[in-house]
Short mmCIF file of C-alpha atoms and ligand atoms in Angstrom, two decimals:
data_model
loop_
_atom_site.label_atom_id
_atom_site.label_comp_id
_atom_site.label_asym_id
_atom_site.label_seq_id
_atom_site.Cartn_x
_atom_site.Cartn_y
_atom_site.Cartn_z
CA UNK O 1 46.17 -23.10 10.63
CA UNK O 2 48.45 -20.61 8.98
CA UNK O 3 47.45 -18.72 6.29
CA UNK O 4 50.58 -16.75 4.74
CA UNK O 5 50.75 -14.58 6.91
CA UNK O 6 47.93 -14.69 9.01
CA UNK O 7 46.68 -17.29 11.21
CA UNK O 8 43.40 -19.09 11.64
CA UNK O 9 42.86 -21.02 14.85
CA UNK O 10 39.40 -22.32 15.92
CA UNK O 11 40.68 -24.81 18.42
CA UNK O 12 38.44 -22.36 21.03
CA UNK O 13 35.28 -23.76 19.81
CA UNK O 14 36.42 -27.29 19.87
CA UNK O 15 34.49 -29.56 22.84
CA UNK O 16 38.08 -29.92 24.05
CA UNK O 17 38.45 -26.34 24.74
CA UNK O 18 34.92 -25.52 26.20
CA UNK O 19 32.59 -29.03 26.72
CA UNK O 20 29.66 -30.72 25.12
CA UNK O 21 27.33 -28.39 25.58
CA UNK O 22 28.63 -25.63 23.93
CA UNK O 23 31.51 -26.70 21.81
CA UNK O 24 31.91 -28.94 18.60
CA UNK O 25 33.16 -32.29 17.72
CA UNK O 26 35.49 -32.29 14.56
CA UNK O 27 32.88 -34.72 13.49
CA UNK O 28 30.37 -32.29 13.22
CA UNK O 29 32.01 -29.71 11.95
CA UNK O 30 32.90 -32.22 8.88
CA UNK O 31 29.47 -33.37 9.43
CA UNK O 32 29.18 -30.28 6.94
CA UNK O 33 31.25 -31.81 4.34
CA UNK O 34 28.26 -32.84 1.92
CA UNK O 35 26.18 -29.10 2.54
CA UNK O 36 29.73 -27.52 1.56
CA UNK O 37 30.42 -29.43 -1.70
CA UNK O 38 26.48 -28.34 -2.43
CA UNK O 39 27.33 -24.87 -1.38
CA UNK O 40 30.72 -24.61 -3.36
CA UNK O 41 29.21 -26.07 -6.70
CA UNK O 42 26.29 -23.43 -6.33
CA UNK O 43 29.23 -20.26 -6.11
CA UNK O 44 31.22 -22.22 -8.88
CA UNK O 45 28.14 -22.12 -10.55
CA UNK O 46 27.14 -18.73 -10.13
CA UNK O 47 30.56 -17.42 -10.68
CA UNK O 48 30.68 -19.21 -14.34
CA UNK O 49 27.67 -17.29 -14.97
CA UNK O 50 29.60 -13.92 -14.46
CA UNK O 51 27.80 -13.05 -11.44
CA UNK O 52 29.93 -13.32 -8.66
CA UNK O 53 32.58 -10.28 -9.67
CA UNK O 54 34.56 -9.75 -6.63
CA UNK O 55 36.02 -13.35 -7.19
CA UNK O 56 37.40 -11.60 -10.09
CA UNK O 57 39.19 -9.02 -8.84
CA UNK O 58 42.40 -9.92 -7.57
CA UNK O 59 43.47 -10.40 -10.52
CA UNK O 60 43.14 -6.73 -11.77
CA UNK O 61 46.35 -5.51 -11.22
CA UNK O 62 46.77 -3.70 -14.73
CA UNK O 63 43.27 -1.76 -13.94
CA UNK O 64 45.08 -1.00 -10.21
CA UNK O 65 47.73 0.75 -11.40
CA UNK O 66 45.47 2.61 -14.30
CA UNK O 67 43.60 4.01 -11.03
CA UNK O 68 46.75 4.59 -9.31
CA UNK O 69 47.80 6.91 -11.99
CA UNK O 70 44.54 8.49 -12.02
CA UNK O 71 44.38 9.33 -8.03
CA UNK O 72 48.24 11.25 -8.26
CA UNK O 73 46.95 13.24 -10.97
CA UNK O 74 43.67 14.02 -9.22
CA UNK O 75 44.98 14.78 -5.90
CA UNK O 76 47.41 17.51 -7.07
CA UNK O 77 46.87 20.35 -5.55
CA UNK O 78 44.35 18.92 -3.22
CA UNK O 79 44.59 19.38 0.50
CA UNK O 80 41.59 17.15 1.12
CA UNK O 81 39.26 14.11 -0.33
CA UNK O 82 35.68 14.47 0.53
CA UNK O 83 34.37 10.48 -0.33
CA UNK O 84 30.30 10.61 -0.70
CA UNK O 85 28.26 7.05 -0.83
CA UNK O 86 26.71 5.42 1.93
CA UNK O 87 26.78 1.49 2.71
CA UNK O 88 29.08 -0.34 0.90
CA UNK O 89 29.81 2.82 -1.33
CA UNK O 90 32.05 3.64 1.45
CA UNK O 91 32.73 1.05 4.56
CA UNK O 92 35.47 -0.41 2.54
CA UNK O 93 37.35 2.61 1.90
CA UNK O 94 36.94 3.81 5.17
CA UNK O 95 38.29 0.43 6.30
CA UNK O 96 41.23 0.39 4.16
CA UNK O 97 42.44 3.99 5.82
CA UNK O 98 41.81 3.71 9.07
CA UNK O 99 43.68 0.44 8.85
CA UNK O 100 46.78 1.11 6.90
CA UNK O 101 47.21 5.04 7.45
CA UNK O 102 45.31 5.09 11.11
CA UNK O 103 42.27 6.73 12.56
CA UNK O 104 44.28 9.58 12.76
CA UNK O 105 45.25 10.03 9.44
CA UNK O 106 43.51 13.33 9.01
CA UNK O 107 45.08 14.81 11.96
CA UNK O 108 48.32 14.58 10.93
CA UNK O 109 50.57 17.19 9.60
CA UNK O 110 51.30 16.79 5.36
CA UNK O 111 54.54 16.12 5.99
CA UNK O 112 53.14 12.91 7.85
CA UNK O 113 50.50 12.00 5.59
CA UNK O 114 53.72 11.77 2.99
CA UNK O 115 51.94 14.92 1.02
CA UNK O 116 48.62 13.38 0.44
CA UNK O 117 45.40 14.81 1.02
CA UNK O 118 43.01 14.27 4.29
CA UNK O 119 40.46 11.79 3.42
CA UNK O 120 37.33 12.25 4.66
CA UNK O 121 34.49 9.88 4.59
CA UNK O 122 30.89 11.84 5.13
CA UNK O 123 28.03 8.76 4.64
CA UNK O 124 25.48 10.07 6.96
CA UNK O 125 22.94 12.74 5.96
CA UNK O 126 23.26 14.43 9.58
CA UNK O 127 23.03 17.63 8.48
CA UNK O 128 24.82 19.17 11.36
CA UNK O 129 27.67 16.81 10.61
CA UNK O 130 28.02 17.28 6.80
CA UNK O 131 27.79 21.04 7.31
CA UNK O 132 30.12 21.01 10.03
CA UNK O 133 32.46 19.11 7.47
CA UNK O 134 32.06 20.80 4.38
CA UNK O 135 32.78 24.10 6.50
CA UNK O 136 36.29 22.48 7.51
CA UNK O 137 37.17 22.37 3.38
CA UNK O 138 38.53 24.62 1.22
CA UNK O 139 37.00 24.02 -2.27
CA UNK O 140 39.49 25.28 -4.16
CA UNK O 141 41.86 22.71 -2.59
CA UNK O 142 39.12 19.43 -2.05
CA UNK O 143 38.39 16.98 -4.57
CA UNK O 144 34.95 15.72 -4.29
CA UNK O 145 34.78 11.77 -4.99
CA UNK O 146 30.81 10.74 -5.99
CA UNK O 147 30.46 6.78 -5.60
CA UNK O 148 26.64 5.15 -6.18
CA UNK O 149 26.54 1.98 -8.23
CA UNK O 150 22.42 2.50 -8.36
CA UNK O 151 23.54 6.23 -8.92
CA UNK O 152 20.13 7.54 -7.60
CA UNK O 153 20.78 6.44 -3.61
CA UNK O 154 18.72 9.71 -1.95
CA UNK O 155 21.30 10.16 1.00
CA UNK O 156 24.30 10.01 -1.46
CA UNK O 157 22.69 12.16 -4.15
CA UNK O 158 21.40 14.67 -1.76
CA UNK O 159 25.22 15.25 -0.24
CA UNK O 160 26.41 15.44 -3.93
CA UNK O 161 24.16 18.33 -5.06
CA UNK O 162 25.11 19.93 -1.59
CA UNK O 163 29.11 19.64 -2.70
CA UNK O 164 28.41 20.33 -6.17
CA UNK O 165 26.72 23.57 -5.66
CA UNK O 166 29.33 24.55 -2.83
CA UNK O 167 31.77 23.76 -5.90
CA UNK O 168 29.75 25.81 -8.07
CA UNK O 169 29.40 28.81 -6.70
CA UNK O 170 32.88 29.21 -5.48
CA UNK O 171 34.66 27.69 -8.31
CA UNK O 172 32.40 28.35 -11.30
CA UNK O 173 33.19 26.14 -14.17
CA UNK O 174 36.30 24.71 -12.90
CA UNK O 175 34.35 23.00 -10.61
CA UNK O 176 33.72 19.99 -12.58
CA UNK O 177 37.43 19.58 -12.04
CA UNK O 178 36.91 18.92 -8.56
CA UNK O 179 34.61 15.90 -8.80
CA UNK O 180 35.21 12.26 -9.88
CA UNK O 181 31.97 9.86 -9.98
CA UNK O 182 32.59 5.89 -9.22
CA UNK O 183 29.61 4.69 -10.39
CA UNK O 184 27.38 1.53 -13.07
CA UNK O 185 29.61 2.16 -16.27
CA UNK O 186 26.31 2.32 -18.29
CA UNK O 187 23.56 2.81 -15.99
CA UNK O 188 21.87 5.29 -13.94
CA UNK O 189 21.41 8.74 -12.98
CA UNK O 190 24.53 9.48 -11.86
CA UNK O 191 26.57 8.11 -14.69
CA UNK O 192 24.15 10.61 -16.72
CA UNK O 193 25.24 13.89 -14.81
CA UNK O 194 28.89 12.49 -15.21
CA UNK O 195 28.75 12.62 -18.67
CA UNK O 196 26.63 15.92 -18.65
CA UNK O 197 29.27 17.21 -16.50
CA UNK O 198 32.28 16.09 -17.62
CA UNK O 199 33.30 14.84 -14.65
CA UNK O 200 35.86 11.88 -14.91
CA UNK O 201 34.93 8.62 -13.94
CA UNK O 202 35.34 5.01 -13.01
CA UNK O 203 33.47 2.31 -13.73
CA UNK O 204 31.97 -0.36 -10.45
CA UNK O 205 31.63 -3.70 -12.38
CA UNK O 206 28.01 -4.37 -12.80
CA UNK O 207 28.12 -7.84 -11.42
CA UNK O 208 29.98 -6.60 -7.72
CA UNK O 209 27.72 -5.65 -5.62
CA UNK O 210 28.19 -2.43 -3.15
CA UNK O 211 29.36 -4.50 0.39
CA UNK O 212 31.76 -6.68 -2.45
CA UNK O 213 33.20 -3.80 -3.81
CA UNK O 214 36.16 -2.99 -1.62
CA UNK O 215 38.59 -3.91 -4.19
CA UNK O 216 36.65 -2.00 -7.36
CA UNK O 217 37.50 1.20 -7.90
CA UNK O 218 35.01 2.16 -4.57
CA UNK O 219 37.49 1.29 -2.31
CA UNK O 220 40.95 1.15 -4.31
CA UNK O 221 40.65 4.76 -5.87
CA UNK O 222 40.41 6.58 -2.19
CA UNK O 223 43.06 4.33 -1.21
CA UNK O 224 45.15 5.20 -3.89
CA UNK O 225 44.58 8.82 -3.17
CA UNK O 226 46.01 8.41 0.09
CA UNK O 227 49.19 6.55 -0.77
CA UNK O 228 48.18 3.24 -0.10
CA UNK O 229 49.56 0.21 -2.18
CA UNK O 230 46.44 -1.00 -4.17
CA UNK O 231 48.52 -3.46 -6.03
CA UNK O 232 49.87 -5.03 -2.90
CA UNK O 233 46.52 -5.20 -1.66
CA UNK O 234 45.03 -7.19 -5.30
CA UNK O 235 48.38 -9.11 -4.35
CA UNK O 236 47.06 -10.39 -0.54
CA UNK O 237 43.61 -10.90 -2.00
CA UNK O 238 44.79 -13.17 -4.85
CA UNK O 239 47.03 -15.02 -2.22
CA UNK O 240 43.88 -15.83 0.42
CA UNK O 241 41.49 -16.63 -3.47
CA UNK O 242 44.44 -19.34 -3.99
CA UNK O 243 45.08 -20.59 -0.20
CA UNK O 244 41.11 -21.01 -0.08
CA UNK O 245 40.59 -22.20 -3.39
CA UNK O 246 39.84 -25.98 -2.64
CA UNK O 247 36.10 -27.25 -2.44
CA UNK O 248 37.13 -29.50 1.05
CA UNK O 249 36.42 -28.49 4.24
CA UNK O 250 39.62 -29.55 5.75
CA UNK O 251 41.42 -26.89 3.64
CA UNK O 252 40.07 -23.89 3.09
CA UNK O 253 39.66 -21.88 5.97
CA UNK O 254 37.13 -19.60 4.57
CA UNK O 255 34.66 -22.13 4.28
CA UNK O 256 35.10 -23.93 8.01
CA UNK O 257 34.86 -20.44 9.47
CA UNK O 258 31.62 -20.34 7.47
CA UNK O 259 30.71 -23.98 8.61
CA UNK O 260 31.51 -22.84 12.71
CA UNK O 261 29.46 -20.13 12.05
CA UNK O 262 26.57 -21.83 10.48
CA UNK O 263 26.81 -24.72 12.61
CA UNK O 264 26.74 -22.76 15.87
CA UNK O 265 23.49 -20.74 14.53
CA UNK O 266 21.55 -23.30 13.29
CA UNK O 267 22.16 -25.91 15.75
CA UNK O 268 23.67 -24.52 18.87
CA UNK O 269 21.48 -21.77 18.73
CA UNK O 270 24.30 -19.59 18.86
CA UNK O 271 23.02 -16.54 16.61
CA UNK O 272 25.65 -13.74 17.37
CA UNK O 273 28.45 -13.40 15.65
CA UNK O 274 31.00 -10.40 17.67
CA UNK O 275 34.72 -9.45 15.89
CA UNK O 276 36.28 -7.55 17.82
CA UNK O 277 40.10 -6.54 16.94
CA UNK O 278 42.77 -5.55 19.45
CA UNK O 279 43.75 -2.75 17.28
CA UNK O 280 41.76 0.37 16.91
CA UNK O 281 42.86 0.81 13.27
CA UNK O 282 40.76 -2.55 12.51
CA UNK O 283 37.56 -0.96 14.07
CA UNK O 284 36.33 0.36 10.76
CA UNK O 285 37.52 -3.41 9.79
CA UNK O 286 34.89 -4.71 12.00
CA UNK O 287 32.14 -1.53 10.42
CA UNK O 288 32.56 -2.91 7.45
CA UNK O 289 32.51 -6.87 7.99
CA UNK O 290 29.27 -6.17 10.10
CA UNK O 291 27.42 -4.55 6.78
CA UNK O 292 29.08 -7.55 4.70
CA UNK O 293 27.31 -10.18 7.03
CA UNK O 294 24.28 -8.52 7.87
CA UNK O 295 23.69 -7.46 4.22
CA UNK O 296 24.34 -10.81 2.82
CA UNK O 297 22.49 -13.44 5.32
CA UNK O 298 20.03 -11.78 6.49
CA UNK O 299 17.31 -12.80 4.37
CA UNK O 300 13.49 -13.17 4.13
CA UNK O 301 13.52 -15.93 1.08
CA UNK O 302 15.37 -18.67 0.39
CA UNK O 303 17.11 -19.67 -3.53
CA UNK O 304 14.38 -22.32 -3.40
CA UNK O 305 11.33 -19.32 -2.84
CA UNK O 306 10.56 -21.25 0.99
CA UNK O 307 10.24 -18.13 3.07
CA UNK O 308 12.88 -18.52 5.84
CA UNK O 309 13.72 -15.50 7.79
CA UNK O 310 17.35 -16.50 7.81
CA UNK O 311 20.36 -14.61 8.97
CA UNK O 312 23.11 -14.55 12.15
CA UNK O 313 23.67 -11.13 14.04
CA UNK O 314 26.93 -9.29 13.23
CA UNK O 315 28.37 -7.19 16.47
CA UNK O 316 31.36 -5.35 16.37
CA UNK O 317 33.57 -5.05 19.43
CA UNK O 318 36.91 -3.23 20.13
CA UNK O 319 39.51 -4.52 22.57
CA UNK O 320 40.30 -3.70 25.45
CA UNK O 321 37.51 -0.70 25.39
CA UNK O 322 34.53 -2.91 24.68
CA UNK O 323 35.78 -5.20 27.94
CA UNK O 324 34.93 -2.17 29.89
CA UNK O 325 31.16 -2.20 28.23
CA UNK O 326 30.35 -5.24 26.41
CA UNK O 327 32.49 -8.16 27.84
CA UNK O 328 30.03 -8.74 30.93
CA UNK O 329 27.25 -9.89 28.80
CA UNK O 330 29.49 -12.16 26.50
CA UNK O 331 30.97 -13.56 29.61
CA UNK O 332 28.05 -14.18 31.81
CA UNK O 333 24.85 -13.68 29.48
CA UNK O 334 23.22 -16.07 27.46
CA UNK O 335 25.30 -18.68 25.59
CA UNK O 336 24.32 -16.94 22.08
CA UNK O 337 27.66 -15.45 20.93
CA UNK O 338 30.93 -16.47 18.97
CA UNK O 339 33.50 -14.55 19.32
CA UNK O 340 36.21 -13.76 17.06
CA UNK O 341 39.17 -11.69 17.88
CA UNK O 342 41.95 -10.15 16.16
CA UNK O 343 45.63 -9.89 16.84
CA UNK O 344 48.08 -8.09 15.59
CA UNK O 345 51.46 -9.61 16.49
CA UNK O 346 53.93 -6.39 14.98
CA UNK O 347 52.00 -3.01 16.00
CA UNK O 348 53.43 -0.33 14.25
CA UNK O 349 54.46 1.74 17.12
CA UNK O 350 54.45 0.65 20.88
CA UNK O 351 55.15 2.34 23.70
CA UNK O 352 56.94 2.13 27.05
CA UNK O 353 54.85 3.20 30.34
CA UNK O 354 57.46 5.25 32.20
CA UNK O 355 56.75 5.27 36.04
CA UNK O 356 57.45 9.45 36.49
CA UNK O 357 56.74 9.33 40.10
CA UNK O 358 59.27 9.41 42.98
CA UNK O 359 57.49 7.02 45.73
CA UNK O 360 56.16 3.93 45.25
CA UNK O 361 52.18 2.93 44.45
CA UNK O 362 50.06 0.23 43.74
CA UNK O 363 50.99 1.38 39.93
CA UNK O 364 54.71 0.06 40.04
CA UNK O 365 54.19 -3.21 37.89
CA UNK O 366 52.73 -1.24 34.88
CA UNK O 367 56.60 0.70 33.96
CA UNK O 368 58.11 -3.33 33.52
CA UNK O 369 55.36 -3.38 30.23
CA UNK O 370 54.22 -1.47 27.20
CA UNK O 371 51.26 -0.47 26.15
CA UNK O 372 51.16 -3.09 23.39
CA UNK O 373 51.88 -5.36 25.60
CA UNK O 374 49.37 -4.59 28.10
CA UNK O 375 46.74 -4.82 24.81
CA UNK O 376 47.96 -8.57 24.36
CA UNK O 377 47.34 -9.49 27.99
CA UNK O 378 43.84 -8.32 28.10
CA UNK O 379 43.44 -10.25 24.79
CA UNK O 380 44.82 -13.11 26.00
CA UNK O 381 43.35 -13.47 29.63
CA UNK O 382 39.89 -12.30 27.90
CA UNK O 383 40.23 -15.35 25.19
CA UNK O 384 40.80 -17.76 28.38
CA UNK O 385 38.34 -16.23 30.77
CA UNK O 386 36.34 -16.82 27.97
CA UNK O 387 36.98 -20.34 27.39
CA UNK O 388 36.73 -21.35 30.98
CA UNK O 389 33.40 -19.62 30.78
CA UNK O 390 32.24 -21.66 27.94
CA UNK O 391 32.27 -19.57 24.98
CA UNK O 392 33.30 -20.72 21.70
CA UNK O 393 35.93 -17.84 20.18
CA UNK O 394 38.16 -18.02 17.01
CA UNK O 395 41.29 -16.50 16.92
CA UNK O 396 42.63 -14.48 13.94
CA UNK O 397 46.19 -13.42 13.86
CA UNK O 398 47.80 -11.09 11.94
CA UNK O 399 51.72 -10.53 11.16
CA UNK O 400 50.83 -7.31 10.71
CA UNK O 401 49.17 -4.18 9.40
CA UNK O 402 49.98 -4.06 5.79
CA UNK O 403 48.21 -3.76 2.78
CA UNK O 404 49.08 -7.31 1.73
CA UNK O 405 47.63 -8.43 4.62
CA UNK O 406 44.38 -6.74 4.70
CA UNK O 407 43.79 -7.82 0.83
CA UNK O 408 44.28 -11.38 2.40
CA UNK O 409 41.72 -10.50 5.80
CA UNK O 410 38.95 -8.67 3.38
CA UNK O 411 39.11 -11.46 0.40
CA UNK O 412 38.67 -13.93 3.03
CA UNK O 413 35.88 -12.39 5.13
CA UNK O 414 34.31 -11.89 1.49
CA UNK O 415 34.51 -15.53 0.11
CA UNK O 416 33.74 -17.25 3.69
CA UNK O 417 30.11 -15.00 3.59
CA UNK O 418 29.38 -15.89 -0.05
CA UNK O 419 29.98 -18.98 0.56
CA UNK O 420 27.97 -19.03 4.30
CA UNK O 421 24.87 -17.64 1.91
CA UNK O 422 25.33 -20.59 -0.13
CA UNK O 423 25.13 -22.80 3.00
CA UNK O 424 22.15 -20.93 4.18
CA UNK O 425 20.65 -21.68 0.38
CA UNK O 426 20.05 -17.54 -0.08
CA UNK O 427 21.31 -15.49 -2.18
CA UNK O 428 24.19 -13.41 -0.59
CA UNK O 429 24.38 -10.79 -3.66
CA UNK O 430 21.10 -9.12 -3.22
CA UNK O 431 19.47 -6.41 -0.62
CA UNK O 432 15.44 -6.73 -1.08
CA UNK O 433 15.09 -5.03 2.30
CA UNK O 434 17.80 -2.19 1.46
CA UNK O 435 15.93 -1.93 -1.56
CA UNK O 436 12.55 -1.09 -0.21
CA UNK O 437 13.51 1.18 1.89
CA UNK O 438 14.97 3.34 -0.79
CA UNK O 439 11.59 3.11 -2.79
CA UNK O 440 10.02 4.03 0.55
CA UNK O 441 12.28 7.29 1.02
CA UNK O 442 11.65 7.72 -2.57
CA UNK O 443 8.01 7.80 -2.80
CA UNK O 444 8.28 10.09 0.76
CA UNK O 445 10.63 12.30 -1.16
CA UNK O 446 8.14 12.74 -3.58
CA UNK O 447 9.96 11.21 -6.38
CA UNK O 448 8.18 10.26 -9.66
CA UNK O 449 7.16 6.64 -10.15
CA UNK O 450 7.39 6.15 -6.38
CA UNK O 451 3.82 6.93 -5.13
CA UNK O 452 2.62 3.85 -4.53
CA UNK O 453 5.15 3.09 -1.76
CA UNK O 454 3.48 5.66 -0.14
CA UNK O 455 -0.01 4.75 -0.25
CA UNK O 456 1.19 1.20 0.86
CA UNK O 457 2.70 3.02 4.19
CA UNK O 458 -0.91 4.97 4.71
CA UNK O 459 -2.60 1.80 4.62
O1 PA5 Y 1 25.94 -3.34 -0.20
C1 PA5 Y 1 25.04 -2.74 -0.75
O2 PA5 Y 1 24.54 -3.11 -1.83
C2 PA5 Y 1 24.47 -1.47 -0.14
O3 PA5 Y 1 24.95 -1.25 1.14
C3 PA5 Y 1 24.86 -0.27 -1.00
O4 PA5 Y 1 26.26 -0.18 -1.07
C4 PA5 Y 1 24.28 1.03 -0.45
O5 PA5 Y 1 22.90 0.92 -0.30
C5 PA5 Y 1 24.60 2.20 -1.37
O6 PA5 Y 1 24.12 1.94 -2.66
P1 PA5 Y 1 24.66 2.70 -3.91
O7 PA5 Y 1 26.10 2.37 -4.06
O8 PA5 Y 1 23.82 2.19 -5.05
O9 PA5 Y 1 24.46 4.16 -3.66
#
């Protein structure tokens, strides 16, 4: 199934492919058909209500560009982008520049990065880590990007007052200069200090929630910081919202990935869900699709209050280094996984092996390749080992690396979970768990209002 220019093929879970036992008829697959009209009508449904923003955004090009003007004013000047938020306040950013700049963006000279400024992500508290980082910056050359939509997440807030003060005491009051907050546009502490501060800002709509939010201002303004093409990206997502726009099965591809899915954890007892990408600029891809499932499904309660502990197992796998650590156990282990991978058909750089050696060796049928070759062959004899071992996998191609394309990939990894909540009959938008265990750190912290939490944990 080709979807502009990416493709979707599923024929590896097909009984064809790998058998009775562990594969699927097209009949049951479409067995689904009645559970996805339910399951459509109930995101329609939600999404007439306002609540289901990231269907939305695609179409905010105008707003793009607004915070593509905003991120080549802000980075003047600016050697490097420190991006604080945690979760979905920063997988999706993270995702985008790995992805369409390279895990080695950083390390590049400026005249390679095209004149923009490193981008660093810091999300975890370590303090070794964020010391070690903030002692790489110069602040009179780092802009300091603040994105919470709660605007009171402890590990967030705690680097922020770390950076601010750092700001503080070596810029004095031009350090408010240095910071933009991406937070509620009304609510929360955060937004308060903004205004306090002066700090400019940009608004996360209220009704996208933090793993939806790649394509808010959370992911599109460090994007646009780095040079990436924010429109084109709106312009890929609104392309996959339109290809996977109908309500059948048959034609949307979102929702019969969701259906395989589904179907292989509720009936074939196949809980596991692994992507793993051929590319190592999609790992960060993979980060941030394993928050969007596990956040999403994973879910004590269903919509209709029944308590149902619901919710598949995201893993995220790189090829070829994860055949060298992980591919035993999905080849030989129990019969729990499916397997997605990605291909990238047009890497943006391959190289030739040379053979520098004057006398022949084992080694001699390596020089007749590249390396991106070599990638392609462990993909493909992987996918078929695979197969003749039984395991459903799902293949998804890509052209390649663009930002058109990975508007299409994210939009479509978005709608097919919303949709897989749906099908599950939870509600993919909220984080009850996540939740808790802020009020727990909270009331640990000391925090007013949150004492209770604590004398629940003493009990
Ligand atoms: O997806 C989510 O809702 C969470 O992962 C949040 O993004 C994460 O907890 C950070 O929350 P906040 O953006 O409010 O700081």
């Amino acid at each position: 199934m080709t979807i502009y220019n990416m493709e979707y093929d599923y024929s590896g879970v097909l009984v064809d492919a790998i058998g009775t036992e562990h594969g699927l008829t097209m009949r049951e697959i479409l067995f689904y058909r009645e559970k996805t009209a339910a399951a459509h009508a109930a995101l329609t449904r939600r999404s007439e209500m306002g609540e289901v923003g990231f269907m939305d955004l695609p179409g905010k090009v105008p707003e793009a560009r607004g915070i593509e003007e905003m991120a080549a004013a802000k980075r003047r000047g600016m050697e490097a982008c420190l991006v604080l938020g945690i979760g979905g306040s920063s997988l999706g950013g993270r995702a985008l520049r790995d992805a369409l700049k390279t895990p080695l963006y950083n390390e590049m000279s400026p005249e390679k990065r095209g004149g923009t400024p490193r981008l660093y992500f810091a999300e975890n508290i370590d303090p070794e880590t964020f010391s070690g980082l903030l002692g790489l910056l110069s602040p009179n050359r780092t802009l300091v990007v603040v994105i919470s939509k709660s605007g009171g997440t402890a590990e967030t807030m705690s680097q922020f007052l770390i950076a601010l003060d750092w700001l503080k005491k070596n810029l004095g009051n031009a350090a408010s200069q240095h910071v933009v907050a991406i937070t509620d546009p009304a609510k929360g502490t955060l937004r308060e200090i903004a205004g306090e501060e002066g700090f400019d800002t940009l608004d996360i709509p209220p009704n996208v929630g933090g793993r939806f939010s790649v394509l808010t201002p959370v992911g599109l303004f460090p994007a646009a910081l780095i040079g990436i093409d924010i429109v084109a990206l709106l312009k890929g997502a609104a392309a996959m919202a339109n290809r996977c726009s109908s309500p059948g099965l048959e034609e949307n591809p979102a929702y019969l990935n969701a259906v395989i899915h589904y179907c292989y954890d509720v009936e074939k007892k196949k809980p596991l869900s692994v992507l793993m990408p051929y590319a190592d600029s999609l790992l960060s891809l993979a980060d941030w699709y394993r928050q969007l499932y596990a956040e999403s499904l994973g879910k004590r309660v269903a919509l209709s209050g029944e308590v149902v502990h619901a919710g598949p197992t995201p893993i995220r796998a790189l090829g070829a280094t994860d055949q060298h650590s992980q591919l035993q156990l999905y080849m030989e282990g129990p019969f729990d996984k499916v397997i997605t991978f990605i291909k990238v058909a047009r890497p943006r750089r391959d190289l030739d092996i040379p053979y520098p050696l004057s006398y022949a060796t084992p080694l001699d049928y390596l020089p007749n390749h590249t390396l991106g070759q070599l990638l392609d062959f462990e993909r493909f004899a992987t996918t078929h080992a695979l197969r003749h071992n039984r395991r459903p996998t799902i293949f998804l191609g890509l052209e390649e690396i663009n930002a058109f394309n990975m508007g299409q990939l994210l939009y479509f990894y978005e709608l097919q979970v919303a949709f897989q909540g749906f099908l599950y009959g939870v509600n993919p938008f909220d984080q009850p768990g996540v939740e808790l265990g802020k009020k727990l750190t909270y009331g640990l912290m000391g925090r007013k209002g949150y004492e209770s939490y604590v004398k629940d944990l003493e009990k």
